[in-house]
Coordinates of C-alpha atoms and ligand atoms in Angstrom, one line a residue:
M1 CA -12.9 3.5 49.4
S2 CA -9.9 0.9 49.1
T3 CA -8.6 -0.5 46.0
A4 CA -9.4 -4.1 45.4
I5 CA -7.3 -5.0 42.4
E6 CA -4.3 -3.1 41.1
V7 CA -3.3 -4.0 37.8
R8 CA 0.1 -2.3 36.8
G9 CA 1.8 -2.0 33.6
V10 CA 0.7 -5.7 32.9
T11 CA 2.0 -7.5 29.9
K12 CA 1.3 -11.2 28.5
E13 CA 2.8 -12.5 25.5
F14 CA 2.2 -15.8 24.0
T15 CA 4.1 -17.8 21.4
L16 CA 2.3 -17.9 17.9
R17 CA 1.9 -21.8 17.1
H18 CA 2.7 -22.5 13.6
T19 CA 2.9 -26.1 12.5
R20 CA 6.5 -26.5 10.9
S21 CA 7.5 -29.8 9.5
I22 CA 10.9 -31.2 11.1
K23 CA 12.7 -30.5 7.7
E24 CA 11.5 -26.8 8.1
L25 CA 13.0 -26.9 11.7
V26 CA 16.4 -28.6 10.6
V27 CA 16.6 -26.2 7.6
W28 CA 16.0 -22.9 9.6
T29 CA 18.2 -24.3 12.5
L30 CA 21.0 -24.8 9.9
R31 CA 20.8 -21.6 8.4
G32 CA 21.2 -20.2 11.6
R33 CA 17.5 -18.6 11.8
G34 CA 16.3 -20.8 14.7
T35 CA 16.0 -18.2 17.2
E36 CA 13.5 -16.7 14.8
L37 CA 11.1 -19.5 15.3
A38 CA 11.5 -19.2 18.9
A39 CA 10.6 -15.2 18.9
D40 CA 7.8 -15.8 17.0
T41 CA 5.3 -14.3 19.9
F42 CA 2.6 -11.7 20.3
K43 CA 1.6 -9.7 23.4
A44 CA -2.1 -10.9 24.4
L45 CA -1.8 -7.8 26.7
D46 CA 0.2 -4.7 26.4
D47 CA 1.2 -2.3 29.5
V48 CA -2.5 -2.9 30.8
V49 CA -3.3 -0.5 33.9
V50 CA -6.5 -0.4 35.9
D51 CA -7.2 0.3 39.4
I52 CA -10.6 -1.4 40.6
E53 CA -12.0 0.1 44.0
Q54 CA -13.6 -2.1 46.6
G55 CA -17.6 -2.6 45.8
E56 CA -16.9 -1.8 42.1
S57 CA -18.6 -3.7 39.2
V58 CA -16.5 -3.8 36.2
A59 CA -17.3 -5.4 32.9
L60 CA -14.2 -6.3 30.5
L61 CA -15.2 -5.6 27.0
G62 CA -14.2 -6.2 23.8
F63 CA -14.1 -8.2 20.4
N64 CA -12.9 -11.7 20.4
G65 CA -9.2 -12.2 20.8
S66 CA -8.5 -8.5 22.7
G67 CA -7.5 -10.1 25.7
K68 CA -10.4 -10.1 28.0
S69 CA -10.1 -13.4 29.4
T70 CA -6.4 -13.4 30.1
L71 CA -6.6 -10.3 32.1
L72 CA -9.1 -12.0 34.1
K73 CA -6.9 -15.4 34.4
L74 CA -4.0 -12.9 35.5
I75 CA -6.3 -11.2 38.2
S76 CA -7.5 -14.8 39.6
G77 CA -3.9 -15.9 39.6
V78 CA -4.2 -19.0 37.4
M79 CA -1.7 -17.6 35.0
L80 CA 1.1 -14.8 35.7
P81 CA 2.1 -12.1 34.0
D82 CA 5.5 -11.1 31.8
G83 CA 5.7 -8.0 32.8
G84 CA 4.1 -5.4 35.6
S85 CA 2.3 -6.6 38.4
I86 CA -1.3 -7.3 39.5
G87 CA -2.5 -7.2 43.4
V88 CA -5.6 -8.3 44.5
R89 CA -7.0 -7.9 48.0
G90 CA -9.2 -10.7 49.8
R91 CA -10.7 -13.6 48.9
V92 CA -11.1 -14.4 45.1
A93 CA -13.5 -17.0 43.5
G94 CA -15.4 -17.4 40.3
L95 CA -15.8 -19.1 37.0
I96 CA -13.4 -18.6 34.7
E97 CA -13.0 -22.1 33.0
V98 CA -16.3 -24.6 33.6
G99 CA -15.0 -27.7 35.0
A100 CA -11.3 -26.0 36.4
G101 CA -11.0 -27.2 40.1
F102 CA -13.1 -30.0 39.6
H103 CA -11.9 -33.9 39.3
P104 CA -13.7 -36.0 36.8
D105 CA -13.7 -39.2 38.6
L106 CA -15.1 -37.8 41.9
T107 CA -18.6 -37.5 42.6
G108 CA -20.6 -33.8 42.8
R109 CA -20.3 -34.2 46.5
E110 CA -16.6 -34.8 46.7
N111 CA -15.9 -32.2 44.3
V112 CA -18.0 -29.5 46.6
Y113 CA -15.6 -30.3 49.4
L114 CA -12.4 -30.4 46.8
N115 CA -13.5 -27.1 45.2
G116 CA -14.4 -25.2 48.1
A117 CA -11.2 -26.0 49.7
I118 CA -9.2 -24.6 46.8
L119 CA -11.3 -21.4 47.0
G120 CA -10.2 -21.2 50.5
M121 CA -13.0 -22.4 52.5
T122 CA -12.5 -24.9 55.5
E123 CA -14.2 -28.3 55.9
K124 CA -16.1 -26.9 58.7
E125 CA -17.6 -23.9 56.5
I126 CA -18.4 -26.4 53.6
D127 CA -20.3 -28.8 55.8
E128 CA -22.4 -25.7 57.1
K129 CA -23.1 -24.3 53.5
F130 CA -23.2 -28.1 51.9
D131 CA -27.0 -27.9 51.7
D132 CA -27.2 -24.6 50.5
I133 CA -24.8 -25.2 47.7
V134 CA -26.6 -28.2 46.4
A135 CA -30.1 -26.8 46.7
F136 CA -29.1 -23.6 44.9
S137 CA -27.6 -26.0 41.9
E138 CA -31.0 -28.0 41.8
I139 CA -28.9 -31.2 41.0
E140 CA -29.5 -32.9 44.1
K141 CA -30.4 -36.0 42.4
F142 CA -26.9 -36.2 40.7
I143 CA -24.8 -35.0 43.7
D144 CA -23.6 -38.5 44.3
T145 CA -22.5 -39.2 40.5
E146 CA -19.2 -38.9 39.0
V147 CA -18.8 -35.3 37.4
K148 CA -17.9 -36.7 34.4
F149 CA -21.2 -37.9 33.6
Y150 CA -22.4 -34.3 34.0
S151 CA -23.7 -32.1 31.2
S152 CA -21.8 -28.8 30.6
G153 CA -24.9 -27.0 32.1
M154 CA -24.9 -29.3 35.1
F155 CA -21.1 -28.5 35.6
L156 CA -21.6 -25.0 35.7
R157 CA -24.5 -25.1 38.3
L158 CA -22.2 -26.8 40.8
A159 CA -19.3 -24.6 40.1
F160 CA -21.2 -21.2 40.3
S161 CA -22.9 -22.5 43.3
V162 CA -19.7 -23.3 45.1
A163 CA -17.7 -20.2 43.9
V164 CA -20.5 -18.0 45.1
H165 CA -21.0 -19.5 48.6
T166 CA -17.4 -18.8 49.3
E167 CA -18.8 -15.0 49.6
P168 CA -15.6 -13.9 47.9
D169 CA -14.5 -10.5 48.2
V170 CA -13.9 -10.5 44.5
F171 CA -16.0 -12.2 42.3
L172 CA -14.5 -13.0 38.7
I173 CA -17.2 -14.5 35.8
D174 CA -15.9 -15.0 32.4
E175 CA -18.8 -15.8 29.8
I176 CA -19.3 -19.1 31.5
L177 CA -22.9 -18.1 32.2
A178 CA -23.8 -18.8 28.6
V179 CA -24.2 -22.7 29.0
G180 CA -26.4 -22.2 31.9
D181 CA -30.3 -22.5 30.6
E182 CA -32.2 -19.3 31.4
P183 CA -34.0 -19.5 34.5
F184 CA -30.6 -20.5 36.0
Q185 CA -29.0 -17.5 34.4
R186 CA -31.5 -15.3 35.9
K187 CA -30.9 -17.2 39.2
C188 CA -27.1 -16.7 38.9
L189 CA -27.7 -12.7 37.5
A190 CA -30.1 -12.1 41.0
R191 CA -27.4 -13.7 43.3
I192 CA -24.5 -11.5 41.4
A193 CA -27.0 -8.4 42.0
E194 CA -27.1 -9.3 45.7
L195 CA -23.3 -9.9 46.2
R196 CA -22.9 -6.5 44.1
A197 CA -25.4 -4.6 46.9
K198 CA -23.6 -6.2 49.7
G199 CA -20.3 -4.4 48.7
H200 CA -18.9 -7.2 47.0
T201 CA -16.2 -6.8 43.9
L202 CA -17.4 -7.9 40.5
V203 CA -15.3 -8.4 37.2
I204 CA -17.3 -9.8 34.4
V205 CA -16.1 -10.7 30.8
S206 CA -19.2 -10.7 28.5
H207 CA -20.4 -10.0 25.2
D208 CA -24.1 -9.6 26.5
L209 CA -23.9 -6.0 26.5
D210 CA -27.4 -5.5 27.5
M211 CA -26.7 -7.8 30.7
V212 CA -23.4 -6.1 31.7
K213 CA -25.3 -2.7 31.5
R214 CA -27.5 -4.0 34.2
V215 CA -24.8 -5.6 36.3
C216 CA -21.7 -3.2 35.7
D217 CA -20.9 0.4 36.8
R218 CA -17.8 0.4 34.7
G219 CA -16.6 -0.8 31.3
V220 CA -12.7 -1.4 30.3
V221 CA -12.2 -1.9 26.9
L222 CA -9.4 -4.0 25.1
R223 CA -8.3 -4.0 21.7
Q224 CA -5.5 -6.4 20.5
G225 CA -4.1 -6.4 24.2
V226 CA -4.2 -2.5 24.7
L227 CA -6.8 -0.7 27.3
V228 CA -8.4 1.9 24.8
H229 CA -11.6 2.9 26.9
D230 CA -12.2 3.0 30.8
G231 CA -15.5 4.7 32.2
P232 CA -18.8 4.5 32.9
I233 CA -20.4 1.5 31.9
D234 CA -23.1 3.3 29.0
G235 CA -20.3 5.2 27.6
A236 CA -18.0 2.0 27.5
V237 CA -20.6 0.1 25.6
D238 CA -21.5 3.2 23.2
F239 CA -17.5 3.2 22.6
L240 CA -17.2 -0.6 21.9
R241 CA -20.4 -0.3 19.6
A242 CA -19.1 2.9 17.4
Ligands
LIG1 N1 -2.8 -20.4 26.4 C1 -2.5 -19.7 25.4 N2 -1.7 -19.6 24.7 C2 -1.4 -19.2 23.3 N3 -2.2 -17.9 23.1 C3 -3.3 -17.7 23.9 C4 -3.4 -18.4 25.1 N4 -4.4 -17.9 25.6 C5 -5.0 -16.9 25.0 N5 -4.3 -16.9 23.8 C6 -4.3 -15.7 22.8 O1 -4.2 -14.5 23.3 C7 -5.0 -14.0 22.8 C8 -6.3 -13.2 23.4 O2 -7.2 -14.2 23.8 P1 -8.3 -14.3 25.1 O3 -9.0 -15.4 25.4 O4 -7.8 -13.1 26.0 O5 -9.3 -13.2 24.4 P2 -10.6 -12.8 24.5 O6 -10.8 -11.1 24.3 O7 -11.2 -13.3 25.8 O8 -11.6 -13.5 23.5 P3 -13.1 -13.7 23.3 O9 -14.2 -12.8 23.1 O10 -12.8 -14.5 21.9 O11 -13.3 -14.8 24.2 C9 -5.8 -14.7 21.5 O12 -5.5 -14.2 20.2 C10 -5.7 -16.0 21.8 O13 -5.4 -16.8 20.9

């Protein structure tokens, strides 16, 4: 088995944004403490090391603000680490933020082409898969409507459908499934299980611990940006619940 995702000592820092008055900023600067304002950062991820093998299905677990979505964004490449490195082998697709890669003023049809291209599909590939993409999303009636008029569930349907039809080597899914209705969630989970059976690599962020137990083999638990547990999914969920 070869490694699909290599996370090597990854650190991500964010600036804590405090609302300060102009007077405060001037006083701090005059007193020579301006740099303290600039230095108000925290580590959303701190020296995280994870190797994910091809074909593994991994859940990123942890309480609110522990760094799960940040790690997923770094793996997807939409965000860069401040320290360490991330390597991903193969085509990456997924659902990180509903609406990312969609243009509000374009129709569903146009967005399928836009999003498909962003995810690395050729025009010919999209032409071939277009009908399947729309059929899976079940929004045929609205495919020529501008997506700014879509509900969040309709958005999710189209975005999931495009992503899954790119046949990605690495499929990333953030909480996002939560906005779909139950029948659509079931359909997505069935498709995710299919990808898993075909040996694609999955990384899922979710608070639905029963769902991740069904879908994932392994759980990586983060606490305040630090990896605190990595192992078989049942043990990882028990660790989180303890
Ligand atoms: N773009 C950003 N700018 C500043 N801070 C950020 C940014 N993105 C995330 N953070 C902060 O980084 C920390 C980790 O956030 P992240 O979204 O990765 O957590 P999470 O584990 O996915 O949380 P949740 O379960 O609530 O979705 C949080 O404190 C969050 O406020």
